[in-house]
Amino acid sequence: MCTVVDARIHALSADLELLASTTLPSLYAPRLGLTSANASSTALDELSTSEADDLLEATEPLLVALNQLLIRPGGSLPSVKTLESTLRAYLIHSSDAKHAKSGKEEVRTYSGSGELEDEDPWDGYEDSSSDCTKQVEWLIVAAGAVVLYGRLLDVLLNQTLPLSEDIFYWDNVLSGPSGLVVYSIQTAPFRFFSLAQEIFTDARQRMTAQRPSLSDWITTLRASVHRHRISIRRLSVLTRAVAPTAVFKRAMSPLSTVYKDVQTKQQQLRQLRDAQAAALGLLVGESLHFRHDTDWRRTVERVVDVMQAIVSGVSESGSQVDNFEAKVFSVSSSRRSRRPPYLVAQKILAMTSDALPAQSKSLAAVVRRAGKPSALTRYWPICVCTLAFSGTLGQILFNRRASIAQWLADASTTALDFWNNWVVEPAKNIISTIRHDDSAQVAIVGRKSLQADMQSLERMVVDFAVDSTDSGLSPGEIEAVRAGVREGDVSAVLRVYEQELKAPLKNAVRGELIRTLLIQVQKTKVDVEVAITGIDRLLKSQELVFGVVAALPSSIACYFAVGWVRRLYSGKGMKSRADRKATVVRTLGNVERMLTVRSGEGEWLSYRDEGLVLCEVHILRNSADVIPRELRADWARDLGDLEDIKLGVHRQRDTVERIWRVYGRFFE
């Protein structure tokens, strides 16, 4: 149910609860959950305890019925079954058993103007009911009218939305010859069967002999076929005459019958949708209110009569919207005499048990006849083609069963390995990095590799320096050499190396050239490890970033896969985000067109357009997933302003412009 309608129902229920608290005695307040401070004080409050208990016991069934129909703040609307059972319980325990048991007979004798044809409805009722009992009965009837009002709005809204989808389906069929060709193929068996049935029926009607021979049957069938062929030709000429363009006429002439059939169905659905939308607009615009300073009982009677006229008018398929609105207006403005509450309750019960189901059946029959074809009709060509090639396809699958089994096994193994290696393991590494697990840290070289190589280089250089001097080195000089090596200074080796290069062949055999070369090789190894260690430290500082980047692609893939499965189960899996954006744009365009073109210079929309606006806004509310999550509250608020008919056309038009201006970038 849309926001304005839901808010209206709760506001009516709050007004009704306030009316009950101000009109009923305070001794009823605990039974109904009302505030005792607001309950009215009457002479009944001065009764003794035993008299008050007797009064409460006598009206207990009525209080239970009223308590079941009142809508508490934040509560949901009672169901139709609850409404029916509550009203039946009220009628059974009504103060006048005669009228409560007469049921539908009195409903049939009641005319729409409020007069009874056979007897006075107040006969015996005034004497048998106290003022307090009658007040509770009227409150029960008013609460039942509110529940019926809400349920009727909900039913009309849910019935009108699929009609728009069916009309859009026929628009796609009529958009080009390809759609008509596909539809003609889909409906060919049904049309051929219908044509054969008409020919056979016409032949039987034209048959004059009591026992016709085979030649008589053949002659009559030929005449019937020729008769229908002439009708089809005439229909083809008519369709070509009303076709919009010459090119379209030449292209559509072979499909004129299908084109006319689709147009007829679409027109029936448009008329039904307009009637449903007008009924919805009439209900929303109906002034149902409960104020203590007004005659709210007559308001309840009038609204119940209007709802009955709306249900009966919508059930009459093919009626024009103007006639339907005029009928409802005549019922709303007609003078009516006062009726006892049980008669109004019987009318509500008759609508919930008979009129609403009959209206739903009537609409279902029209939709079944003129709506979108069934799934069997749309997909039987594909099923037939599949069955036709099922033998060849089955043989191919059977011959390749080993490859298919291997492919399925590989696919499952690939999916499992993807999950373990690219989702689970990166997640574990990220967690280990956050916990600073040493075993999971990224490292290019070992921790003690550089230290061992550096100590080896120090020993090599110190030994070489000691061997190169005749008198040896003091401990201080040795420590200075070690410090120089740690800083990268191996000048003691390089000086000897430079001298040895003067006679390389001789020194390679008898000198220290080979030794100095090997020391420099060790020095180069240490320099490389120092550089790698620096890179290793850089990697460790960004280890969490690398872990997140490693897990990001697989996480995104899993996120979209899970989202697609969730949308598939919710009915949105086959509809892409681009299609939903196109739906929002088309719906907003429809609303803006109704607010600009159809409204004209008036301040208010017609009842039909009001109902259509409510339906379109309901579609927009269901398409809120195209809006970012942080803006959906603002989106719902703007839609609430758009469907509030009390704002007037100009402010509604400003709301549409604000929606385009604020959310338009999300529809691109």
XYZ file of C-alpha atoms in Angstrom, residues 12 243 265 388 572 611:
6
model
C -8.725 7.486 10.281
C -2.981 1.947 -40.960
C -7.224 -6.531 -26.492
C 11.757 -31.886 -32.653
C 14.718 -9.272 -10.585
C -5.406 6.752 -9.493
